Short mmCIF file of N, CA and C in Angstrom, two decimals:
data_model
loop_
_atom_site.label_atom_id
_atom_site.label_comp_id
_atom_site.label_asym_id
_atom_site.label_seq_id
_atom_site.Cartn_x
_atom_site.Cartn_y
_atom_site.Cartn_z
N UNK T 1 32.02 -14.32 14.58
CA UNK T 1 31.28 -14.21 15.27
C UNK T 1 30.86 -12.93 15.69
N UNK T 2 31.67 -11.99 16.08
CA UNK T 2 31.33 -10.61 16.58
C UNK T 2 30.66 -10.25 15.43
N UNK T 3 31.25 -10.36 14.04
CA UNK T 3 30.41 -9.47 13.08
C UNK T 3 29.05 -10.05 12.88
N UNK T 4 28.66 -11.37 13.07
CA UNK T 4 27.24 -11.79 13.04
C UNK T 4 26.44 -11.08 13.92
N UNK T 5 27.28 -11.16 15.30
CA UNK T 5 26.38 -10.49 16.54
C UNK T 5 26.14 -8.87 16.29
N UNK T 6 27.00 -8.23 15.73
CA UNK T 6 26.68 -6.79 15.29
C UNK T 6 25.52 -6.81 14.22
N UNK T 7 25.71 -7.64 13.08
CA UNK T 7 24.69 -7.63 12.09
C UNK T 7 23.31 -7.91 12.62
N UNK T 8 23.28 -8.89 13.64
CA UNK T 8 21.92 -9.30 14.08
C UNK T 8 21.39 -8.11 15.07
N UNK T 9 22.23 -7.52 15.78
CA UNK T 9 21.65 -6.27 16.51
C UNK T 9 21.16 -5.13 15.62
N UNK T 10 21.91 -4.86 14.31
CA UNK T 10 21.86 -3.68 13.62
C UNK T 10 20.31 -4.37 12.75
N UNK T 11 20.14 -5.58 12.40
CA UNK T 11 18.79 -5.74 12.00
C UNK T 11 17.53 -5.44 13.04
N UNK T 12 18.03 -6.11 14.11
CA UNK T 12 16.98 -5.80 15.27
C UNK T 12 16.53 -4.29 15.51
N UNK T 13 17.57 -3.56 15.54
CA UNK T 13 17.38 -2.00 15.66
C UNK T 13 16.48 -1.50 14.51
N UNK T 14 16.80 -1.85 13.32
CA UNK T 14 16.14 -1.32 12.09
C UNK T 14 14.64 -2.16 12.13
N UNK T 15 14.40 -3.07 12.36
CA UNK T 15 13.06 -3.79 12.54
C UNK T 15 12.05 -3.06 13.49
N UNK T 16 12.98 -2.71 14.80
CA UNK T 16 12.17 -2.07 15.74
C UNK T 16 11.74 -0.45 15.40
N UNK T 17 12.73 0.05 14.51
CA UNK T 17 12.56 1.50 14.11
C UNK T 17 11.43 1.45 12.93
N UNK T 18 11.26 0.27 12.00
CA UNK T 18 10.28 0.05 11.08
C UNK T 18 8.85 0.01 11.72
N UNK T 19 8.80 -0.86 12.72
CA UNK T 19 7.57 -1.12 13.36
C UNK T 19 6.97 0.41 14.05
N UNK T 20 7.81 1.07 14.66
CA UNK T 20 7.64 2.23 15.20
C UNK T 20 6.99 3.07 14.02
N UNK T 21 7.77 3.14 12.84
CA UNK T 21 7.07 3.89 11.71
C UNK T 21 5.81 3.40 11.29
N UNK T 22 5.47 2.05 11.20
CA UNK T 22 4.30 1.50 10.95
C UNK T 22 3.11 2.09 11.88
N UNK T 23 3.56 2.00 13.03
CA UNK T 23 2.36 2.45 14.29
C UNK T 23 2.40 4.01 13.93
N UNK T 24 3.17 4.81 13.52
CA UNK T 24 2.63 6.33 13.40
C UNK T 24 1.93 6.24 12.18
N UNK T 25 1.87 5.33 11.14
CA UNK T 25 1.06 5.04 9.96
C UNK T 25 -0.16 4.66 10.55
N UNK T 26 -0.33 4.03 11.26
CA UNK T 26 -1.76 3.55 11.85
C UNK T 26 -2.50 4.55 12.64
N UNK T 27 -1.54 5.54 13.31
CA UNK T 27 -2.25 6.59 13.75
C UNK T 27 -2.81 7.66 12.66
N UNK T 28 -1.88 7.67 11.71
CA UNK T 28 -2.21 8.68 10.75
C UNK T 28 -3.65 8.21 9.93
N UNK T 29 -3.56 6.84 9.60
CA UNK T 29 -4.83 6.52 8.88
C UNK T 29 -5.91 6.30 9.92
N UNK T 30 -5.51 5.95 10.97
CA UNK T 30 -6.97 6.05 12.18
C UNK T 30 -7.48 7.38 12.31
N UNK T 31 -6.77 8.35 12.14
CA UNK T 31 -7.15 9.99 12.17
C UNK T 31 -7.98 10.06 10.78
N UNK T 32 -7.42 9.84 9.66
CA UNK T 32 -8.15 9.84 8.56
C UNK T 32 -9.31 9.08 8.36
N UNK T 33 -9.56 7.86 8.83
CA UNK T 33 -10.82 7.04 8.99
C UNK T 33 -11.63 7.77 9.93
N UNK T 34 -11.30 8.23 11.07
CA UNK T 34 -12.27 8.74 12.11
C UNK T 34 -12.97 10.17 11.29
N UNK T 35 -12.23 10.99 10.73
CA UNK T 35 -12.47 11.96 9.90
C UNK T 35 -13.48 11.85 8.80
N UNK T 36 -13.25 10.98 8.06
CA UNK T 36 -14.30 10.35 7.06
C UNK T 36 -15.45 9.91 7.73
N UNK T 37 -15.45 9.07 8.76
CA UNK T 37 -16.62 8.60 9.39
C UNK T 37 -17.68 9.77 9.85
N UNK T 38 -16.81 10.77 10.20
CA UNK T 38 -17.60 12.03 10.79
C UNK T 38 -18.09 12.83 9.63
N UNK T 39 -17.29 12.92 8.46
CA UNK T 39 -17.87 13.63 7.53
C UNK T 39 -18.51 13.26 6.27
N UNK T 40 -18.87 11.84 6.48
CA UNK T 40 -19.41 11.01 5.19
C UNK T 40 -20.69 11.69 4.81
N UNK T 41 -21.41 12.16 6.07
CA UNK T 41 -23.00 12.65 5.64
C UNK T 41 -22.78 14.14 5.15
N UNK T 42 -21.70 14.53 5.24
CA UNK T 42 -21.58 16.11 4.97
C UNK T 42 -21.38 16.34 3.51
N UNK T 43 -22.61 16.18 2.75
CA UNK T 43 -22.36 16.11 1.41
C UNK T 43 -22.64 17.44 0.54
N UNK T 44 -23.11 18.49 1.19
CA UNK T 44 -23.46 19.85 0.73
C UNK T 44 -24.13 19.76 -0.55
N UNK T 45 -25.26 19.02 -0.45
CA UNK T 45 -26.32 18.75 -1.22
C UNK T 45 -25.98 17.88 -2.66
N UNK T 46 -24.60 17.48 -2.43
CA UNK T 46 -24.10 16.95 -3.54
C UNK T 46 -24.25 15.30 -3.59
N UNK T 47 -23.39 14.70 -4.07
CA UNK T 47 -23.84 13.06 -4.04
C UNK T 47 -23.18 12.54 -2.95
N UNK T 48 -23.68 11.42 -2.28
CA UNK T 48 -23.03 10.63 -1.40
C UNK T 48 -22.50 9.43 -1.89
N UNK T 49 -21.96 8.63 -1.16
CA UNK T 49 -20.92 7.43 -1.67
C UNK T 49 -21.73 6.48 -2.56
N UNK T 50 -22.99 6.36 -2.12
CA UNK T 50 -23.98 5.40 -3.19
C UNK T 50 -24.00 5.95 -4.39
N UNK T 51 -23.96 7.13 -4.65
CA UNK T 51 -24.31 7.94 -6.16
C UNK T 51 -23.05 7.75 -6.88
N UNK T 52 -21.87 7.51 -6.08
CA UNK T 52 -20.48 7.79 -7.21
C UNK T 52 -19.77 6.65 -6.93
N UNK T 53 -19.63 5.86 -6.04
CA UNK T 53 -18.92 4.64 -6.00
C UNK T 53 -19.34 3.52 -6.95
N UNK T 54 -18.44 2.77 -7.73
CA UNK T 54 -18.63 1.61 -8.70
C UNK T 54 -17.71 0.48 -7.94
N UNK T 55 -18.81 -0.38 -7.35
CA UNK T 55 -18.10 -1.31 -6.58
C UNK T 55 -17.47 -2.52 -7.58
N UNK T 56 -18.08 -2.59 -8.64
CA UNK T 56 -17.10 -3.55 -9.69
C UNK T 56 -15.65 -3.07 -10.12
N UNK T 57 -15.70 -1.84 -10.27
CA UNK T 57 -14.40 -1.15 -10.27
C UNK T 57 -13.62 -1.40 -9.19
N UNK T 58 -14.13 -1.10 -8.09
CA UNK T 58 -13.29 -1.21 -6.80
C UNK T 58 -12.79 -2.56 -6.69
N UNK T 59 -13.79 -3.34 -6.80
CA UNK T 59 -13.62 -4.91 -6.50
C UNK T 59 -12.39 -5.41 -7.63
N UNK T 60 -12.00 -4.90 -8.84
CA UNK T 60 -10.83 -4.92 -9.48
C UNK T 60 -9.46 -4.51 -9.06
N UNK T 61 -9.74 -3.33 -8.49
CA UNK T 61 -8.44 -2.80 -7.66
C UNK T 61 -8.06 -3.55 -6.65
N UNK T 62 -9.30 -3.95 -5.85
CA UNK T 62 -8.98 -4.90 -4.57
C UNK T 62 -8.26 -5.98 -4.98
N UNK T 63 -8.80 -6.92 -5.88
CA UNK T 63 -8.36 -8.00 -6.40
C UNK T 63 -6.72 -7.86 -6.96
N UNK T 64 -6.38 -6.61 -7.54
CA UNK T 64 -5.20 -6.47 -7.76
C UNK T 64 -4.06 -6.05 -6.58
N UNK T 65 -4.41 -5.37 -5.69
CA UNK T 65 -3.59 -5.14 -4.71
C UNK T 65 -3.42 -6.41 -3.87
N UNK T 66 -4.73 -7.15 -3.61
CA UNK T 66 -4.37 -8.15 -2.90
C UNK T 66 -3.58 -9.49 -3.54
N UNK T 67 -3.75 -9.41 -4.76
CA UNK T 67 -2.90 -10.50 -5.62
C UNK T 67 -1.35 -10.10 -5.36
N UNK T 68 -0.99 -8.61 -5.37
CA UNK T 68 0.24 -8.19 -4.95
C UNK T 68 0.78 -8.52 -3.79
N UNK T 69 -0.04 -8.47 -2.81
CA UNK T 69 0.50 -8.89 -1.76
C UNK T 69 1.04 -10.32 -1.50
N UNK T 70 0.18 -11.20 -2.50
CA UNK T 70 0.47 -12.69 -2.27
C UNK T 70 1.89 -12.69 -2.79
N UNK T 71 2.01 -11.91 -4.13
CA UNK T 71 3.16 -12.24 -4.95
C UNK T 71 4.50 -11.75 -3.86
N UNK T 72 3.85 -10.53 -3.29
CA UNK T 72 5.19 -10.08 -2.37
C UNK T 72 5.65 -10.98 -1.30
N UNK T 73 4.38 -11.88 -0.73
CA UNK T 73 4.85 -12.92 0.10
C UNK T 73 5.70 -14.09 -0.73
N UNK T 74 5.33 -14.31 -1.93
CA UNK T 74 6.21 -15.40 -2.53
C UNK T 74 7.51 -14.98 -3.01
N UNK T 75 7.77 -13.65 -3.07
CA UNK T 75 9.07 -13.10 -3.11
C UNK T 75 9.66 -13.33 -1.57
N UNK T 76 9.15 -12.98 -0.74
CA UNK T 76 9.80 -13.31 0.66
C UNK T 76 10.42 -14.72 0.65
N UNK T 77 9.30 -15.68 0.38
CA UNK T 77 9.75 -17.20 0.33
C UNK T 77 10.92 -17.49 -0.45
N UNK T 78 11.19 -16.85 -1.79
CA UNK T 78 12.16 -17.11 -2.48
C UNK T 78 13.37 -16.45 -1.79
N UNK T 79 13.31 -15.42 -1.14
CA UNK T 79 14.38 -14.67 -0.74
C UNK T 79 14.80 -15.58 0.49
N UNK T 80 13.91 -16.18 1.33
CA UNK T 80 14.49 -17.21 2.47
C UNK T 80 14.98 -18.26 1.79
N UNK T 81 14.62 -18.78 0.64
CA UNK T 81 15.41 -19.83 -0.33
C UNK T 81 16.52 -19.62 -0.77
N UNK T 82 16.94 -18.22 -0.58
CA UNK T 82 18.28 -17.69 -1.22
C UNK T 82 18.26 -17.87 -2.70
N UNK T 83 17.13 -17.50 -3.23
CA UNK T 83 16.80 -17.68 -4.56
C UNK T 83 16.59 -16.20 -5.38
N UNK T 84 17.65 -15.70 -5.54
CA UNK T 84 17.57 -14.33 -6.02
C UNK T 84 16.78 -13.83 -7.06
N UNK T 85 17.21 -14.81 -8.23
CA UNK T 85 16.23 -14.67 -9.33
C UNK T 85 14.77 -14.83 -9.30
N UNK T 86 14.39 -15.89 -8.58
CA UNK T 86 12.95 -15.93 -8.41
C UNK T 86 12.52 -14.68 -7.40
N UNK T 87 13.27 -14.32 -6.56
CA UNK T 87 12.65 -12.97 -5.72
C UNK T 87 12.52 -12.01 -6.39
N UNK T 88 13.46 -11.75 -7.44
CA UNK T 88 13.53 -10.44 -8.48
C UNK T 88 12.10 -10.81 -9.37
N UNK T 89 11.98 -11.71 -9.89
CA UNK T 89 10.59 -12.02 -10.74
C UNK T 89 9.32 -11.62 -9.91
N UNK T 90 9.29 -12.16 -8.51
CA UNK T 90 8.17 -11.78 -7.73
C UNK T 90 8.13 -10.60 -7.41
N UNK T 91 9.03 -9.64 -7.23
CA UNK T 91 9.24 -8.31 -7.07
C UNK T 91 8.72 -7.60 -8.35
N UNK T 92 9.11 -7.89 -9.53
CA UNK T 92 8.60 -7.36 -10.58
C UNK T 92 7.01 -7.37 -10.80
N UNK T 93 6.44 -8.69 -10.44
CA UNK T 93 5.17 -8.83 -10.62
C UNK T 93 4.58 -8.03 -9.74
N UNK T 94 5.00 -7.91 -8.32
CA UNK T 94 4.41 -7.12 -7.27
C UNK T 94 4.49 -5.75 -7.77
N UNK T 95 5.35 -5.29 -8.28
CA UNK T 95 5.35 -3.93 -8.92
C UNK T 95 4.34 -3.62 -9.99
N UNK T 96 4.04 -4.82 -10.89
CA UNK T 96 3.34 -4.20 -11.97
C UNK T 96 1.92 -4.41 -11.24
N UNK T 97 1.56 -5.27 -10.59
CA UNK T 97 0.16 -5.43 -10.00
C UNK T 97 -0.01 -3.99 -9.34
N UNK T 98 0.89 -3.40 -8.28
CA UNK T 98 0.98 -2.25 -7.51
C UNK T 98 0.54 -1.15 -8.43
N UNK T 99 1.31 -0.92 -9.62
CA UNK T 99 1.32 0.23 -10.50
C UNK T 99 -0.08 -0.04 -11.21
N UNK T 100 -0.53 -1.27 -11.63
CA UNK T 100 -2.04 -1.30 -12.20
C UNK T 100 -2.97 -0.60 -11.23
N UNK T 101 -2.93 -1.14 -9.88
CA UNK T 101 -3.90 -0.55 -8.89
C UNK T 101 -3.77 1.06 -8.90
N UNK T 102 -2.62 1.56 -8.65
CA UNK T 102 -2.67 3.05 -8.74
C UNK T 102 -3.24 3.56 -9.66
N UNK T 103 -2.89 2.95 -11.21
CA UNK T 103 -3.39 3.41 -12.28
C UNK T 103 -4.96 3.64 -12.26
N UNK T 104 -5.39 2.54 -11.85
CA UNK T 104 -6.96 2.42 -11.86
C UNK T 104 -7.52 3.45 -10.56
N UNK T 105 -6.87 3.65 -9.35
CA UNK T 105 -7.18 4.52 -8.58
C UNK T 105 -7.00 6.06 -8.99
N UNK T 106 -5.95 6.35 -9.89
CA UNK T 106 -5.98 7.64 -10.52
C UNK T 106 -7.04 7.78 -11.58
N UNK T 107 -7.39 6.68 -12.29
CA UNK T 107 -8.52 6.93 -13.20
C UNK T 107 -10.00 7.21 -12.30
N UNK T 108 -10.00 6.36 -11.33
CA UNK T 108 -11.37 6.79 -10.67
C UNK T 108 -11.35 8.22 -9.98
N UNK T 109 -10.23 8.64 -9.48
CA UNK T 109 -10.03 10.42 -9.05
C UNK T 109 -10.46 11.11 -10.37
N UNK T 110 -9.82 10.70 -11.51
CA UNK T 110 -10.12 11.81 -12.69
C UNK T 110 -11.40 11.93 -13.07
N UNK T 111 -12.04 10.53 -13.02
CA UNK T 111 -13.58 10.39 -13.20
C UNK T 111 -14.50 11.03 -12.61
N UNK T 112 -14.29 11.06 -11.15
CA UNK T 112 -14.99 11.67 -10.22
C UNK T 112 -14.73 13.41 -10.41
N UNK T 113 -13.22 13.65 -10.53
CA UNK T 113 -13.42 14.98 -10.75
C UNK T 113 -13.81 15.65 -12.04
N UNK T 114 -13.94 15.13 -12.97
CA UNK T 114 -14.40 15.47 -14.47
C UNK T 114 -16.00 15.59 -14.28
N UNK T 115 -16.37 14.71 -13.39
CA UNK T 115 -17.92 14.66 -13.11
C UNK T 115 -18.35 15.76 -12.15
N UNK T 116 -17.56 16.53 -11.81
CA UNK T 116 -17.68 17.86 -10.65
C UNK T 116 -17.93 17.35 -9.52
N UNK T 117 -17.19 16.00 -9.11
CA UNK T 117 -17.21 15.67 -7.83
C UNK T 117 -15.64 15.58 -7.09
N UNK T 118 -15.13 16.67 -7.41
CA UNK T 118 -13.92 16.97 -6.64
C UNK T 118 -13.73 17.28 -5.39
N UNK T 119 -12.52 17.06 -4.65
CA UNK T 119 -12.42 17.39 -3.36
C UNK T 119 -12.87 18.70 -2.66
N UNK T 120 -13.20 19.61 -3.55
CA UNK T 120 -13.56 20.85 -3.32
C UNK T 120 -15.17 21.04 -3.21
N UNK T 121 -16.00 19.93 -3.49
CA UNK T 121 -17.31 19.80 -3.50
C UNK T 121 -18.06 20.00 -2.11
N UNK T 122 -17.43 18.90 -1.50
CA UNK T 122 -18.01 18.84 0.00
C UNK T 122 -17.00 18.16 0.94
N UNK T 123 -17.66 18.43 2.24
CA UNK T 123 -16.56 17.66 3.24
C UNK T 123 -16.38 16.28 2.85
N UNK T 124 -17.58 15.57 2.68
CA UNK T 124 -17.57 14.18 2.50
C UNK T 124 -16.42 13.76 1.36
N UNK T 125 -16.48 14.58 0.19
CA UNK T 125 -15.38 14.29 -0.73
C UNK T 125 -14.00 14.75 -0.41
N UNK T 126 -13.82 15.73 0.41
CA UNK T 126 -12.65 15.95 0.85
C UNK T 126 -12.24 15.06 1.83
N UNK T 127 -12.84 14.34 2.53
CA UNK T 127 -12.44 13.35 3.55
C UNK T 127 -12.05 12.33 2.51
N UNK T 128 -12.79 11.74 1.49
CA UNK T 128 -12.53 10.50 0.81
C UNK T 128 -11.22 10.86 0.05
N UNK T 129 -11.20 12.07 -0.42
CA UNK T 129 -10.03 12.26 -1.46
C UNK T 129 -8.73 11.98 -0.75
N UNK T 130 -9.00 12.63 0.55
CA UNK T 130 -7.72 12.44 1.50
C UNK T 130 -7.45 11.10 1.95
N UNK T 131 -8.24 10.38 2.68
CA UNK T 131 -8.01 8.98 2.92
C UNK T 131 -7.47 8.33 1.81
N UNK T 132 -8.24 8.07 0.68
CA UNK T 132 -8.01 7.22 -0.41
C UNK T 132 -6.58 7.64 -1.03
N UNK T 133 -6.54 9.07 -1.23
CA UNK T 133 -5.34 9.63 -1.63
C UNK T 133 -3.85 9.21 -1.04
N UNK T 134 -4.33 9.38 0.34
CA UNK T 134 -3.04 9.06 1.23
C UNK T 134 -2.67 7.74 1.04
N UNK T 135 -3.52 6.88 1.10
CA UNK T 135 -3.18 5.35 0.76
C UNK T 135 -2.49 5.10 -0.60
N UNK T 136 -2.89 5.84 -1.87
CA UNK T 136 -2.31 5.77 -2.94
C UNK T 136 -0.91 6.26 -2.99
N UNK T 137 -0.70 7.55 -2.36
CA UNK T 137 0.67 8.18 -2.29
C UNK T 137 1.35 7.04 -1.50
N UNK T 138 1.16 6.34 -0.52
CA UNK T 138 1.83 5.23 0.04
C UNK T 138 2.06 4.02 -0.80
N UNK T 139 1.24 3.85 -1.90
CA UNK T 139 1.32 2.89 -2.88
C UNK T 139 2.42 3.53 -3.83
N UNK T 140 2.41 4.68 -4.04
CA UNK T 140 3.50 5.07 -4.92
C UNK T 140 4.91 5.18 -4.45
N UNK T 141 5.00 5.50 -3.37
CA UNK T 141 6.49 5.27 -2.58
C UNK T 141 6.74 3.92 -2.46
N UNK T 142 5.78 3.08 -2.24
CA UNK T 142 6.02 1.69 -1.98
C UNK T 142 6.58 1.16 -3.48
N UNK T 143 5.99 1.58 -4.67
CA UNK T 143 6.59 1.41 -6.05
C UNK T 143 7.88 1.72 -6.19
N UNK T 144 8.27 3.02 -5.67
CA UNK T 144 9.59 3.58 -5.94
C UNK T 144 10.39 2.68 -5.25
N UNK T 145 10.13 2.42 -3.85
CA UNK T 145 11.16 1.47 -3.13
C UNK T 145 11.59 0.10 -3.80
N UNK T 146 10.09 -0.52 -4.28
CA UNK T 146 10.42 -1.80 -5.05
C UNK T 146 11.24 -1.74 -6.13
N UNK T 147 11.41 -0.52 -7.16
CA UNK T 147 12.00 -0.34 -8.08
C UNK T 147 13.53 -0.29 -7.33
N UNK T 148 13.91 0.46 -6.46
CA UNK T 148 15.16 0.60 -5.90
C UNK T 148 15.62 -0.91 -5.59
N UNK T 149 14.84 -1.32 -4.82
CA UNK T 149 15.24 -2.81 -4.26
C UNK T 149 15.55 -3.55 -5.58
N UNK T 150 14.66 -3.44 -6.71
CA UNK T 150 15.04 -4.46 -7.59
C UNK T 150 16.55 -4.08 -8.21
N UNK T 151 16.85 -3.15 -8.38
CA UNK T 151 18.05 -2.65 -8.91
C UNK T 151 19.30 -3.29 -7.78
N UNK T 152 19.10 -3.09 -6.61
CA UNK T 152 19.98 -3.62 -5.62
C UNK T 152 20.13 -5.07 -5.66
N UNK T 153 19.04 -5.79 -5.75
CA UNK T 153 18.76 -7.18 -6.18
C UNK T 153 19.61 -7.78 -7.37
N UNK T 154 19.63 -6.92 -8.26
CA UNK T 154 20.05 -7.42 -9.50
C UNK T 154 21.67 -7.10 -9.45
N UNK T 155 22.03 -6.12 -8.92
CA UNK T 155 23.61 -5.73 -8.78
C UNK T 155 24.18 -6.38 -7.68
N UNK T 156 23.68 -6.55 -6.46
CA UNK T 156 24.30 -7.11 -5.36
C UNK T 156 24.04 -8.36 -4.84
N UNK T 157 22.80 -8.90 -5.29
CA UNK T 157 22.26 -10.15 -4.79
C UNK T 157 21.48 -10.17 -3.39
N UNK T 158 21.43 -11.28 -3.05
CA UNK T 158 20.83 -11.51 -1.52
C UNK T 158 21.91 -11.19 -0.58
N UNK T 159 22.32 -10.04 -0.58
CA UNK T 159 23.39 -9.58 0.63
C UNK T 159 22.37 -9.43 2.01
N UNK T 160 23.15 -9.24 3.17
CA UNK T 160 22.32 -9.11 4.23
C UNK T 160 21.70 -7.54 4.39
N UNK T 161 22.11 -6.68 3.58
CA UNK T 161 21.30 -5.27 3.60
C UNK T 161 20.06 -5.62 2.62
N UNK T 162 20.24 -6.20 1.74
CA UNK T 162 19.40 -6.33 0.76
C UNK T 162 18.17 -7.28 0.98
N UNK T 163 18.45 -8.14 1.93
CA UNK T 163 17.46 -9.20 2.38
C UNK T 163 16.77 -8.59 3.64
N UNK T 164 17.36 -7.70 4.24
CA UNK T 164 16.67 -6.70 5.32
C UNK T 164 15.82 -6.00 4.69
N UNK T 165 16.06 -5.24 3.39
CA UNK T 165 15.27 -4.25 3.10
C UNK T 165 14.37 -4.99 2.41
N UNK T 166 14.36 -5.84 1.74
CA UNK T 166 13.25 -6.97 1.11
C UNK T 166 12.13 -7.19 1.88
N UNK T 167 12.55 -7.64 3.31
CA UNK T 167 11.70 -7.90 4.39
C UNK T 167 11.07 -6.70 4.72
N UNK T 168 11.43 -5.85 4.89
CA UNK T 168 11.04 -4.41 5.31
C UNK T 168 9.59 -4.00 4.37
N UNK T 169 10.29 -3.97 3.16
CA UNK T 169 9.47 -3.78 1.92
C UNK T 169 8.24 -4.71 2.13
N UNK T 170 8.35 -6.05 2.40
CA UNK T 170 6.98 -7.14 2.35
C UNK T 170 5.99 -6.64 3.51
N UNK T 171 6.71 -6.18 4.67
CA UNK T 171 5.76 -5.92 5.54
C UNK T 171 5.25 -4.65 5.52
N UNK T 172 5.76 -3.46 4.92
CA UNK T 172 5.16 -2.55 4.33
C UNK T 172 4.10 -2.49 3.25
N UNK T 173 4.34 -3.45 2.47
CA UNK T 173 3.36 -3.83 1.44
C UNK T 173 2.04 -4.35 1.89
N UNK T 174 2.30 -5.45 2.88
CA UNK T 174 1.25 -6.24 3.55
C UNK T 174 0.35 -5.14 4.40
N UNK T 175 1.04 -4.38 5.00
CA UNK T 175 0.20 -3.37 5.83
C UNK T 175 -0.62 -2.40 4.78
N UNK T 176 -0.08 -1.84 3.72
CA UNK T 176 -1.08 -1.34 2.71
C UNK T 176 -2.05 -1.92 2.27
N UNK T 177 -1.83 -3.30 2.31
CA UNK T 177 -3.23 -4.13 1.88
C UNK T 177 -4.30 -4.14 2.93
N UNK T 178 -3.66 -4.41 4.07
CA UNK T 178 -4.56 -4.25 5.42
C UNK T 178 -5.31 -2.78 5.55
N UNK T 179 -4.54 -1.91 5.03
CA UNK T 179 -5.37 -0.48 5.16
C UNK T 179 -6.28 -0.55 3.92
N UNK T 180 -6.00 -0.96 3.01
CA UNK T 180 -7.11 -1.14 1.93
C UNK T 180 -8.33 -1.78 2.07
N UNK T 181 -8.02 -3.15 2.68
CA UNK T 181 -9.34 -3.85 3.09
C UNK T 181 -10.32 -2.85 3.99
N UNK T 182 -9.57 -2.19 4.96
CA UNK T 182 -10.49 -1.12 5.53
C UNK T 182 -11.20 -0.14 4.78
N UNK T 183 -10.33 0.31 3.99
CA UNK T 183 -10.95 1.23 2.97
C UNK T 183 -11.98 0.54 2.06
N UNK T 184 -11.97 -0.52 1.69
CA UNK T 184 -12.96 -0.97 0.79
C UNK T 184 -14.14 -1.12 1.64
N UNK T 185 -14.00 -1.72 2.84
CA UNK T 185 -14.94 -2.11 3.81
C UNK T 185 -15.81 -0.79 4.16
N UNK T 186 -15.11 0.21 4.96
CA UNK T 186 -15.62 1.25 5.52
C UNK T 186 -16.10 2.43 4.37
N UNK T 187 -15.36 2.87 3.31
CA UNK T 187 -15.42 3.66 2.62
C UNK T 187 -16.57 3.12 1.31
N UNK T 188 -15.99 2.36 0.64
CA UNK T 188 -16.66 1.80 -0.46
C UNK T 188 -18.09 0.96 -0.12
N UNK T 189 -17.86 -0.06 0.45
CA UNK T 189 -18.72 -1.20 0.73
C UNK T 189 -20.01 -0.49 1.52
N UNK T 190 -19.50 0.08 2.77
CA UNK T 190 -20.49 0.58 3.57
C UNK T 190 -21.14 1.76 2.79
N UNK T 191 -20.33 2.50 2.25
CA UNK T 191 -20.72 3.94 1.46
C UNK T 191 -21.85 3.47 0.37
N UNK T 192 -21.91 2.26 -0.15
CA UNK T 192 -22.89 1.82 -1.36
C UNK T 192 -24.19 1.25 -0.58
N UNK T 193 -23.82 0.17 0.49
CA UNK T 193 -24.90 -0.45 1.06
C UNK T 193 -25.77 0.32 2.28
N UNK T 194 -25.14 1.11 3.03
CA UNK T 194 -25.70 1.98 3.91
C UNK T 194 -26.26 3.06 3.47
#
């Protein structure tokens, strides 16, 4: 009984700490979004968003990331059913979808830079690369985290610690999807339409 109470208190402290971390990320991204909104018209005579964004390409990226959020949810369902094998499979699929998303994002950055539209060309492009790149960096660390979790899941099974970490990873991954929806809407969609 004492051990269970201690574990529950530890889980609650970890959850509160993780929520505080996510709130600091909200502040970070809010700052980057505000910067982008202010600088999106500062093209220095170069291209605007409507000249360089390929919405079909970004839609594929978006589909990959949103599907990975769905599979992360299925991982959580499997974890709650105490099915470690199924949870591991959903974690692998989430990883692959996230890695594909990141690969496409890097491909987009490389294409833009090779066409002379790097972050150094204008304030608009600097703010674009900073905002979208920061999201991509979060995806990269999420992928590393999921790889470590996969190893722990295979070696230890669904222990209390592994279960807690998988739950936190699921929250983190869904958070990144929400941020991406804002990026897709504000940066890409509004950048092409407006």
